[in-house]
Coordinates of C-alpha atoms and ligand atoms in Angstrom, one line a residue:
M1 CA 113.8 24.5 162.7
R2 CA 110.7 26.3 163.9
N3 CA 112.5 29.3 165.3
E4 CA 109.6 31.6 164.6
L5 CA 107.2 29.3 166.4
I6 CA 109.4 28.9 169.4
I7 CA 110.1 32.5 169.7
T8 CA 106.5 33.5 169.2
A9 CA 105.5 31.2 172.0
S10 CA 108.2 32.6 174.3
I11 CA 106.9 36.2 173.5
L12 CA 103.6 35.1 174.8
I13 CA 105.0 33.5 177.9
L14 CA 107.2 36.6 178.6
T15 CA 104.4 39.0 178.1
A16 CA 101.3 37.1 179.1
C17 CA 99.9 39.8 181.2
G18 CA 96.2 39.4 180.9
G19 CA 95.5 37.0 178.1
S20 CA 92.9 34.7 179.7
S21 CA 91.5 33.2 176.6
S22 CA 91.3 29.7 175.3
D23 CA 88.6 30.9 172.9
D24 CA 88.8 28.9 169.7
P25 CA 86.2 26.2 169.3
A26 CA 87.9 25.1 166.1
G27 CA 85.3 22.8 164.4
A28 CA 82.8 25.6 163.9
A29 CA 84.3 26.1 160.4
P30 CA 83.2 23.7 157.7
Q31 CA 86.8 23.3 156.4
P32 CA 89.7 23.0 158.9
T33 CA 92.4 25.6 158.1
I34 CA 95.9 25.8 159.3
A35 CA 96.2 28.2 162.2
D36 CA 98.2 28.8 165.3
P37 CA 96.3 30.6 168.1
A38 CA 99.5 31.5 169.8
L39 CA 100.5 33.5 166.7
E40 CA 97.2 35.2 166.4
Q41 CA 97.3 36.1 170.1
A42 CA 100.8 37.6 169.9
A43 CA 99.8 39.6 166.7
A44 CA 96.8 41.0 168.4
M45 CA 98.7 41.8 171.6
F46 CA 101.2 44.0 169.8
A47 CA 99.2 45.3 166.8
A48 CA 98.5 48.7 168.3
T49 CA 102.2 49.4 168.5
A50 CA 103.4 47.6 165.4
F51 CA 101.0 49.4 163.1
A52 CA 101.4 52.8 164.6
P53 CA 104.0 55.2 163.2
T54 CA 104.9 56.3 166.7
G55 CA 103.7 55.9 170.3
G56 CA 102.6 52.6 171.8
L57 CA 105.2 50.5 173.6
P58 CA 108.7 51.8 173.8
A59 CA 110.0 48.6 172.3
L60 CA 108.7 45.5 170.5
P61 CA 110.2 42.0 171.1
N62 CA 111.9 40.4 168.2
L63 CA 109.7 38.3 165.9
V64 CA 106.4 39.9 167.0
P65 CA 104.0 38.6 164.2
T66 CA 102.0 41.1 162.2
A67 CA 98.9 40.0 160.4
N68 CA 98.5 40.5 156.6
E69 CA 96.3 39.2 153.8
F70 CA 98.1 35.9 153.5
G71 CA 99.2 35.2 157.1
F72 CA 101.8 36.7 159.3
A73 CA 105.1 38.5 158.7
A74 CA 107.7 39.3 161.4
T75 CA 110.7 41.6 162.0
F76 CA 113.9 40.4 163.4
S77 CA 116.6 42.8 164.7
K78 CA 120.2 41.8 165.3
T79 CA 120.0 43.8 168.5
G80 CA 117.3 41.4 169.9
V81 CA 114.6 44.1 170.2
I82 CA 112.9 46.7 168.1
D83 CA 113.7 49.8 170.1
R84 CA 111.2 52.6 169.2
T85 CA 112.8 55.4 171.2
G86 CA 115.5 56.3 168.7
P87 CA 115.6 59.1 166.1
F88 CA 113.9 56.9 163.4
F89 CA 110.7 57.4 165.4
Q90 CA 111.3 61.1 166.3
S91 CA 110.1 64.2 164.6
L92 CA 113.3 65.8 163.4
G93 CA 111.9 68.4 161.1
I94 CA 109.1 71.0 161.3
N95 CA 106.1 69.1 160.0
G96 CA 105.7 66.5 162.7
R97 CA 106.9 63.6 160.5
S98 CA 109.4 60.9 161.4
C99 CA 110.9 58.2 159.2
S100 CA 108.2 55.9 160.6
S101 CA 105.5 58.2 159.1
C102 CA 106.2 56.3 155.9
H103 CA 108.1 53.3 157.0
I104 CA 105.9 51.3 159.5
Q105 CA 106.8 47.9 160.9
G106 CA 103.4 46.3 160.5
E107 CA 103.1 47.6 156.9
G108 CA 106.4 45.9 155.9
W109 CA 108.5 49.0 156.8
T110 CA 106.8 50.9 154.0
I111 CA 103.1 52.0 153.9
T112 CA 100.0 50.4 152.6
P113 CA 96.8 52.0 151.3
S114 CA 94.7 50.5 154.1
G115 CA 97.1 51.8 156.7
V116 CA 97.1 55.3 155.1
Q117 CA 93.3 55.3 154.8
Q118 CA 92.9 54.3 158.5
R119 CA 95.2 57.2 159.5
F120 CA 93.2 59.5 157.3
E121 CA 89.9 58.5 158.9
T122 CA 91.1 58.7 162.5
T123 CA 92.7 62.1 162.1
D124 CA 90.4 63.7 159.4
G125 CA 93.5 63.8 157.1
N126 CA 95.7 65.7 159.6
D127 CA 98.2 62.9 160.5
P128 CA 101.7 64.2 159.7
I129 CA 101.9 62.0 156.6
F130 CA 99.3 64.3 155.0
R131 CA 101.6 67.2 154.2
L132 CA 101.7 69.3 151.1
V133 CA 105.4 68.9 150.6
D134 CA 105.1 65.4 149.1
G135 CA 102.0 63.7 150.5
S136 CA 99.5 65.5 148.3
N137 CA 99.1 65.2 144.5
S138 CA 100.3 68.8 144.2
P139 CA 102.0 71.1 146.8
K140 CA 99.4 73.7 145.8
A141 CA 96.4 71.5 146.5
D142 CA 93.4 72.8 148.5
V143 CA 93.6 71.1 151.9
S144 CA 91.1 73.4 153.8
T145 CA 88.4 70.8 154.5
V146 CA 88.3 67.0 155.1
E147 CA 86.7 66.5 151.6
A148 CA 89.3 68.7 150.0
R149 CA 92.0 66.7 151.7
R150 CA 90.5 63.4 150.5
T151 CA 90.9 64.7 146.9
A152 CA 94.3 66.3 147.5
Y153 CA 95.8 63.1 149.0
S154 CA 94.2 60.6 146.6
M155 CA 97.4 59.0 145.3
L156 CA 98.6 58.5 148.9
L157 CA 95.2 57.1 149.9
N158 CA 94.6 54.9 146.9
K159 CA 98.0 53.5 146.2
A160 CA 100.2 54.6 149.1
L161 CA 102.3 56.7 146.6
I162 CA 104.5 59.6 147.7
R163 CA 105.1 62.5 145.2
V164 CA 108.9 62.6 144.7
G165 CA 109.8 65.9 143.1
I166 CA 112.9 65.9 140.8
G167 CA 113.8 68.3 138.1
I168 CA 115.6 67.8 134.8
P169 CA 119.3 67.9 135.6
D170 CA 121.6 70.5 134.1
G171 CA 123.3 69.2 131.0
A172 CA 120.7 66.5 130.4
E173 CA 120.7 65.0 126.9
F174 CA 116.9 65.7 126.8
E175 CA 114.4 68.4 127.5
L176 CA 110.8 68.4 128.7
V177 CA 108.5 69.5 125.9
A178 CA 105.1 68.7 127.3
V179 CA 103.5 67.9 130.6
D180 CA 100.1 66.4 131.1
D181 CA 99.8 66.5 134.9
P182 CA 96.2 65.9 136.2
Y183 CA 97.2 67.9 139.2
G184 CA 98.5 71.0 137.4
Y185 CA 101.9 71.3 139.1
A186 CA 104.7 69.4 137.4
S187 CA 107.3 71.3 135.3
A188 CA 110.9 70.9 134.1
K189 CA 112.0 72.3 137.4
E190 CA 110.1 69.7 139.4
L191 CA 108.5 66.7 137.8
S192 CA 106.0 64.9 140.0
L193 CA 106.9 61.3 140.3
F194 CA 104.5 59.1 142.2
R195 CA 106.5 56.3 143.9
R196 CA 106.1 53.7 146.6
P197 CA 108.3 54.0 149.7
L198 CA 110.9 51.2 149.8
P199 CA 111.1 49.1 153.0
T200 CA 113.7 50.2 155.5
A201 CA 114.5 46.6 156.5
N202 CA 116.6 43.9 154.8
M203 CA 118.9 46.7 153.9
D204 CA 122.1 44.7 154.3
F205 CA 121.2 43.2 151.0
L206 CA 121.0 46.4 149.0
S207 CA 123.3 47.0 146.1
T208 CA 121.8 50.4 145.4
V209 CA 119.6 52.8 147.3
M210 CA 116.3 54.3 146.0
W211 CA 114.3 53.3 142.9
D212 CA 116.5 55.3 140.7
G213 CA 119.7 54.6 142.7
R214 CA 120.2 58.3 143.3
E215 CA 121.6 57.8 146.8
T216 CA 124.2 55.3 145.6
I217 CA 127.3 57.4 145.3
L218 CA 130.1 56.7 142.8
D219 CA 133.5 56.7 144.6
P220 CA 136.6 55.9 142.6
A221 CA 138.3 54.8 145.9
G222 CA 135.4 52.5 146.8
V223 CA 135.8 48.8 147.2
D224 CA 132.4 47.8 145.7
C225 CA 133.1 47.9 141.9
V226 CA 131.3 46.5 139.0
L227 CA 133.8 44.0 137.6
G228 CA 135.6 45.0 134.5
T229 CA 134.5 48.7 134.8
T230 CA 135.6 51.7 136.7
N231 CA 132.2 52.0 138.4
C232 CA 133.0 51.9 142.1
F233 CA 130.7 52.9 144.9
A234 CA 130.8 54.3 148.4
T235 CA 129.9 51.8 151.2
L236 CA 126.3 51.2 152.0
H237 CA 126.7 52.8 155.4
F238 CA 128.0 56.0 154.0
T239 CA 125.3 56.1 151.4
L240 CA 122.6 55.5 153.9
G241 CA 123.9 58.2 156.3
N242 CA 123.6 60.6 153.5
Q243 CA 120.1 59.3 152.6
T244 CA 119.0 59.7 156.2
N245 CA 119.8 63.4 156.0
S246 CA 118.2 64.0 152.7
A247 CA 115.0 62.3 153.9
T248 CA 114.9 64.5 157.0
V249 CA 115.5 67.7 155.1
G250 CA 113.1 66.6 152.3
H251 CA 110.1 64.8 153.7
S252 CA 110.3 66.4 157.2
E253 CA 111.3 69.8 156.0
A254 CA 114.1 70.1 158.5
P255 CA 115.8 73.5 158.2
L256 CA 119.3 72.1 159.1
P257 CA 121.1 68.9 158.5
I258 CA 120.7 66.3 161.2
S259 CA 123.7 65.4 163.4
D260 CA 126.2 62.7 162.7
L261 CA 125.0 60.9 165.8
Q262 CA 121.4 60.9 164.6
R263 CA 122.5 59.7 161.2
K264 CA 124.4 56.8 162.7
A265 CA 121.6 55.9 165.0
I266 CA 119.1 55.7 162.2
V267 CA 121.5 53.8 159.8
D268 CA 122.4 51.3 162.6
F269 CA 118.7 50.8 163.5
Q270 CA 117.7 50.1 159.8
T271 CA 120.6 47.9 158.9
D272 CA 119.9 45.6 161.9
L273 CA 116.4 44.9 160.7
F274 CA 115.1 42.0 158.7
T275 CA 111.5 41.3 157.7
A276 CA 109.8 38.5 155.9
Q277 CA 106.6 36.4 155.9
I278 CA 106.8 33.7 158.6
F279 CA 103.4 31.9 158.3
D280 CA 101.1 31.5 155.4
R281 CA 97.5 30.4 155.9
D282 CA 97.7 27.7 153.2
V283 CA 101.1 26.2 154.2
G284 CA 101.6 27.1 157.8
Y285 CA 105.1 28.0 159.2
L286 CA 107.5 28.7 156.4
T287 CA 110.1 26.7 158.3
S288 CA 108.0 23.5 158.5
Q289 CA 109.4 20.3 157.1
N290 CA 112.9 21.7 156.6
A291 CA 111.9 24.6 154.5
R292 CA 114.1 27.7 154.9
G293 CA 111.6 30.5 154.6
G294 CA 110.9 33.0 157.4
V295 CA 112.8 35.8 158.8
V296 CA 115.4 34.1 161.0
A297 CA 116.9 32.2 158.0
L298 CA 116.8 35.5 156.1
S299 CA 118.8 37.3 158.8
S300 CA 121.8 35.0 158.2
E301 CA 121.6 34.9 154.5
A302 CA 125.0 35.7 152.8
F303 CA 125.2 38.8 150.7
Y304 CA 127.9 40.9 149.1
F305 CA 128.2 43.1 146.1
G306 CA 128.3 40.8 143.0
I307 CA 127.3 37.6 144.9
N308 CA 125.5 36.2 141.8
D309 CA 126.0 38.6 138.9
T310 CA 124.1 37.4 135.8
L311 CA 126.9 38.4 133.5
I312 CA 130.0 37.6 135.5
G313 CA 129.0 35.2 138.3
D314 CA 130.2 35.5 141.9
Y315 CA 132.8 38.3 142.2
R316 CA 134.5 36.7 145.2
T317 CA 134.4 32.9 144.6
Q318 CA 134.4 33.2 140.8
A319 CA 131.6 30.6 140.8
P320 CA 129.6 30.9 137.6
F321 CA 126.2 32.7 137.7
T322 CA 123.4 30.4 138.9
P323 CA 119.8 31.0 137.9
T324 CA 118.8 28.8 140.8
A325 CA 118.9 31.9 143.1
M326 CA 115.9 30.8 145.3
K327 CA 116.5 27.8 147.4
M328 CA 114.1 27.9 150.3
Y329 CA 111.5 25.4 149.4
E330 CA 113.2 22.4 147.7
A331 CA 112.2 20.3 150.8
W332 CA 108.6 20.8 149.8
T333 CA 109.0 19.5 146.3
S334 CA 108.0 16.0 147.4
A335 CA 107.0 16.7 150.9
S336 CA 105.6 13.7 152.7
P337 CA 102.5 14.3 154.8
D338 CA 103.2 16.5 157.8
L339 CA 102.3 14.3 160.7
S340 CA 102.3 17.3 163.1
I341 CA 98.9 18.1 161.5
G342 CA 96.3 16.0 163.2
N343 CA 93.4 16.4 160.7
A344 CA 94.0 14.1 157.7
Q345 CA 92.0 16.2 155.3
L346 CA 93.9 19.3 156.3
R347 CA 97.2 17.4 156.1
D348 CA 96.6 16.5 152.5
R349 CA 95.6 20.1 151.6
V350 CA 98.7 21.5 153.3
A351 CA 100.9 19.0 151.5
A352 CA 99.4 20.1 148.1
A353 CA 99.8 23.8 149.0
R354 CA 103.5 23.2 150.0
N355 CA 104.1 21.4 146.7
A356 CA 102.6 24.5 144.9
V357 CA 105.1 26.8 146.7
A358 CA 108.0 24.6 145.7
R359 CA 106.7 24.5 142.0
G360 CA 106.4 28.3 142.1
Q361 CA 110.0 28.6 143.3
T362 CA 111.1 26.3 140.4
L363 CA 109.2 28.5 138.0
F364 CA 110.9 31.6 139.4
N365 CA 114.3 30.1 138.9
A366 CA 113.8 28.2 135.7
K367 CA 110.7 29.2 133.6
P368 CA 112.1 30.6 130.4
I369 CA 111.5 34.3 129.6
Q370 CA 112.6 35.8 126.3
I371 CA 113.8 39.1 127.5
R372 CA 113.3 41.8 124.8
D373 CA 113.4 45.6 124.7
V374 CA 114.7 46.0 128.2
K375 CA 116.8 49.1 128.4
G376 CA 120.0 48.4 130.4
L377 CA 120.1 44.8 129.2
N378 CA 119.3 44.2 125.5
D379 CA 120.8 47.5 124.4
A380 CA 123.8 47.3 126.7
L381 CA 124.7 43.8 125.5
A382 CA 123.4 44.4 121.9
I383 CA 121.4 41.2 122.1
P384 CA 117.8 41.5 120.8
T385 CA 116.5 38.5 122.7
I386 CA 118.1 37.2 125.9
P387 CA 116.9 33.8 127.1
G388 CA 116.4 34.3 130.8
T389 CA 114.2 33.6 133.9
C390 CA 112.9 35.8 136.7
T391 CA 116.4 35.3 138.3
T392 CA 118.2 36.9 135.4
C393 CA 117.2 40.2 137.1
H394 CA 116.3 39.0 140.6
N395 CA 119.5 37.2 141.2
S396 CA 120.6 37.8 144.9
P397 CA 120.3 34.4 146.5
N398 CA 117.0 34.0 148.5
V399 CA 116.6 37.8 148.5
G400 CA 115.7 38.6 144.9
N401 CA 117.2 42.1 144.2
H402 CA 119.9 42.6 141.7
S403 CA 123.3 41.9 143.2
V404 CA 125.0 44.9 141.5
P405 CA 123.4 48.3 140.6
L406 CA 121.6 47.8 137.3
P407 CA 118.6 49.9 136.7
L408 CA 116.4 48.4 134.0
D409 CA 113.5 49.6 132.0
I410 CA 110.9 46.8 131.9
G411 CA 108.2 49.1 130.5
L412 CA 106.2 50.1 133.6
A413 CA 106.5 53.8 133.0
D414 CA 105.7 53.6 129.3
A415 CA 102.9 55.8 127.9
S416 CA 101.0 52.7 126.9
R417 CA 100.6 51.7 130.6
R418 CA 99.7 55.2 131.8
T419 CA 96.6 55.3 134.1
P420 CA 94.7 58.6 134.2
D421 CA 95.8 59.4 137.7
M422 CA 99.5 59.6 136.6
P423 CA 101.2 62.6 135.0
L424 CA 102.6 62.0 131.5
Y425 CA 105.8 63.7 130.3
T426 CA 107.0 64.1 126.8
L427 CA 110.8 64.3 126.6
R428 CA 112.8 65.3 123.5
H429 CA 116.4 64.3 122.7
K430 CA 118.3 67.6 122.3
T431 CA 120.3 66.6 119.3
S432 CA 118.4 63.8 117.5
G433 CA 115.0 65.4 118.1
A434 CA 113.5 62.0 119.0
T435 CA 110.6 62.2 121.5
V436 CA 109.4 59.7 124.1
Q437 CA 106.5 59.8 126.6
T438 CA 106.8 58.4 130.1
T439 CA 105.1 58.7 133.5
D440 CA 108.5 58.6 135.2
P441 CA 111.9 59.1 133.6
G442 CA 113.5 57.2 136.6
R443 CA 117.3 57.0 136.4
A444 CA 117.5 59.5 133.6
L445 CA 116.6 62.3 136.0
I446 CA 119.8 61.5 137.9
S447 CA 122.2 60.7 135.0
G448 CA 120.7 63.1 132.4
K449 CA 121.1 60.2 129.9
W450 CA 118.5 59.6 127.2
N451 CA 119.1 55.8 127.4
D452 CA 118.3 55.8 131.1
I453 CA 114.7 56.9 130.7
G454 CA 112.3 54.6 132.5
R455 CA 115.0 52.6 134.3
F456 CA 114.5 51.5 137.9
K457 CA 116.2 49.1 140.2
G458 CA 115.0 45.6 140.8
P459 CA 113.9 45.8 144.5
I460 CA 114.4 43.2 147.2
L461 CA 111.5 40.7 147.0
R462 CA 111.2 39.6 150.6
G463 CA 108.2 40.7 152.7
L464 CA 106.0 41.1 149.6
A465 CA 102.9 39.7 151.2
T466 CA 102.6 42.8 153.4
R467 CA 103.3 45.5 151.0
A468 CA 100.9 45.6 148.0
P469 CA 100.6 47.4 145.6
Y470 CA 103.8 46.6 143.7
F471 CA 106.3 48.2 141.3
H472 CA 107.6 51.8 141.8
N473 CA 104.3 53.3 140.8
G474 CA 102.0 50.8 142.6
S475 CA 100.5 49.7 139.3
A476 CA 100.0 46.1 140.3
K477 CA 97.4 46.0 142.9
D478 CA 98.3 42.4 144.0
L479 CA 100.7 39.6 143.2
H480 CA 98.5 38.2 140.5
E481 CA 98.7 41.5 138.7
A482 CA 102.4 41.5 139.1
V483 CA 102.7 38.1 137.5
E484 CA 100.2 39.0 134.8
F485 CA 102.4 42.0 133.9
Y486 CA 105.4 39.7 133.2
D487 CA 103.2 37.1 131.3
T488 CA 101.9 39.9 129.0
R489 CA 105.0 42.0 128.7
F490 CA 107.3 39.1 127.8
G491 CA 104.7 36.7 126.2
M492 CA 105.6 34.0 128.7
G493 CA 102.6 31.9 128.0
L494 CA 102.1 31.0 131.7
T495 CA 99.1 28.6 132.3
V496 CA 96.6 29.5 135.1
D497 CA 98.2 26.8 137.3
E498 CA 101.7 28.2 136.7
K499 CA 100.5 31.8 137.6
N500 CA 98.9 30.4 140.8
D501 CA 102.1 28.6 141.7
L502 CA 104.2 31.7 141.2
V503 CA 101.9 33.7 143.4
A504 CA 101.9 30.9 146.1
F505 CA 105.7 31.2 146.1
L506 CA 105.9 35.0 146.1
R507 CA 103.5 35.4 149.0
T508 CA 105.8 33.3 151.2
L509 CA 108.7 35.6 150.7
Ligands
LIG1 C1 106.8 61.1 153.3 C2 107.2 59.7 153.3 C3 108.6 59.4 153.7 C4 109.3 59.7 154.9 C5 108.8 60.6 156.0 C6 110.5 59.0 154.8 N1 110.6 58.3 153.7 FE1 112.1 57.0 153.2 N2 111.2 56.7 151.3 C7 110.0 57.3 150.9 C8 109.9 57.0 149.5 C9 108.7 57.5 148.6 C10 111.0 56.3 149.1 C11 111.3 55.9 147.6 C12 111.7 57.1 146.9 C13 112.5 56.9 145.6 O1 113.1 55.8 145.4 O2 112.4 57.8 144.7 C14 111.8 56.1 150.3 C15 113.0 55.3 150.3 C16 113.8 55.2 151.4 C17 115.0 54.3 151.4 C18 115.6 53.5 150.3 C19 115.4 52.0 150.5 C20 115.9 51.2 149.3 O3 115.6 50.0 149.2 O4 116.6 51.8 148.4 C21 115.5 54.5 152.7 C22 116.8 53.9 153.2 C23 114.6 55.4 153.4 N3 113.6 55.7 152.6 C24 114.9 55.8 154.7 C25 114.2 56.8 155.3 C26 114.6 57.5 156.6 C27 115.9 57.1 157.3 C28 113.7 58.4 156.9 C29 113.7 59.4 158.0 C30 114.8 60.3 158.1 C31 112.7 58.3 155.8 N4 113.0 57.4 154.9 C32 111.5 59.1 155.8 C33 109.2 57.9 151.7 C34 109.4 58.5 152.9
LIG2 C1 114.3 42.0 132.8 C2 114.5 42.0 134.2 C3 113.4 41.4 135.1 C4 112.8 40.2 135.0 C5 113.1 39.1 133.9 C6 111.9 40.1 136.0 N1 111.9 41.2 136.8 FE1 110.7 41.6 138.4 N2 111.4 43.5 138.5 C7 112.4 44.0 137.7 C8 112.5 45.4 137.9 C9 113.5 46.4 137.2 C10 111.6 45.7 138.9 C11 111.2 47.1 139.4 C12 110.4 47.8 138.3 C13 109.7 49.1 138.7 O1 109.0 49.1 139.7 O2 109.9 50.0 137.9 C14 110.9 44.5 139.3 C15 109.9 44.4 140.2 C16 109.3 43.2 140.6 C17 108.3 43.0 141.6 C18 107.7 44.2 142.5 C19 108.4 44.3 143.8 C20 108.0 45.5 144.6 O3 108.5 45.6 145.7 O4 107.1 46.3 144.2 C21 107.9 41.7 141.6 C22 106.8 41.1 142.5 C23 108.6 41.0 140.6 N3 109.5 41.9 140.0 C24 108.5 39.7 140.3 C25 109.1 39.1 139.2 C26 108.8 37.8 138.7 C27 107.8 36.8 139.4 C28 109.5 37.6 137.6 C29 109.4 36.4 136.6 C30 108.1 36.1 136.1 C31 110.2 38.8 137.3 N4 110.0 39.7 138.3 C32 111.1 38.9 136.3 C33 113.1 43.3 136.8 C34 112.8 42.0 136.3

């Protein structure tokens, strides 16, 4: 039941080398809060390694807690340990970078602005993440002084965004007719797309790889097929092996492809990893009182291609689609007081906070959303308004990505939402002459299709608490802004309490 608690405690026993402290005179604070000194101590003990791209201890035990804004997350590896000696942590190219330059355990296996800023300050902007190839706003930026570097890497520093360079594909239905790039670099040959690195954990649940699905390879002989179509895909392992190589050649500027052995080692490492929040300051352990949050439960969550497809249902069992995709916190709907909490005042507050998480989960599953103008849904089905919920799109049970590849345009790259730090591209349809403005054409740069402009995959929603800012372009600085986006975009009419409940739920993922 309290796996995380027990394992955290055993980490401390196993590794208690010099921890002499019993240093918490709780009572100094006016309001008691829920806390576990064992968790804090374990987090502090391993932070120097967990938050470093490389170096530190050669391995971290399973379930080492890492602190974040709302509490603690943890990583669980099926191998029982997070081995940091493999190629994922090695510099395989020429610029000093490894995969872990941009995919760090303590930062949710992605990167966060505060982590990037700290690396900048301790290295004067010379850490290998600060490289012209894709770290800077433009590959031609001046990086000769610390101050120049601060300007050159502003997107990375402010929003932890990497510049993904992709050109207009041959034979595309559209052409680029105007570029408004504040950094003076982008062209039809290479658009500058500022995107958040996706986590390299929880990958067993992926139905498609990269924001635009570009690493998900169509394979007529594949076994993962969208029902009723001829769209079949290569296995996740094949796809990832390929991705591993493109990442090394791209981000690390390796002159030659990496070996099959290295690819396999990296893919195996990543697909063994799971990460999630395990402890939230307001509600405590996410496994308390029979809740099924936390990373251990996540690691045994069932997933296969089409497990809960919104249109077709479960590909294997033929069960109909269920919008009740999130089922971790029903036990907290009417939680009785948790008698393991000694202080009566705190016990009441925790009970109320657990109820809020359960209400947030119910809203996520059931609060009606009138889905309009979403490319990939409304146009594909020719239905102007689809009555749905958050789980219409986030439908993988207890994981929250889409269970089959379905890039959608929910409007995040629209010109109307452009911020001055983003480039703006004007695209024209080659035959109709219609034009559209976007900050990122998304899927359309892979498929060449006009209708794919602005379409991105729905990412896995576990481990959110660690990895603000959200969306492909980091446009929501926190979970409140993410919820606010949906409320405005779809006219949901959420009350302040409902927004707070949704955030209370999302931060426990
Ligand atoms: C310079 C930063 C950087 C480095 C170094 C880097 N990545 Fe990434 N990674 C990203 C970005 C940015 C994305 C998202 C790009 C997109 O979708 O267009 C990403 C996405 C991914 C994804 C897709 C996950 C998903 O949910 O679809 C995987 C897998 C991945 N990276 C693995 C690796 C591996 C393996 C390495 C080392 C060989 C590596 N990355 C090195 C920045 C980086
Ligand atoms: C019409 C489909 C759709 C619906 C409905 C929907 N989402 Fe999303 N969601 C997406 C897509 C697509 C993305 C990725 C968009 C991007 O970044 O371009 C996303 C991204 C997110 C993210 C950011 C994750 C990250 O890693 O950055 C959060 C948080 C989120 N959704 C929460 C919600 C909540 C809460 C609701 C209900 C109020 C909801 N979504 C409803 C499709 C949808």
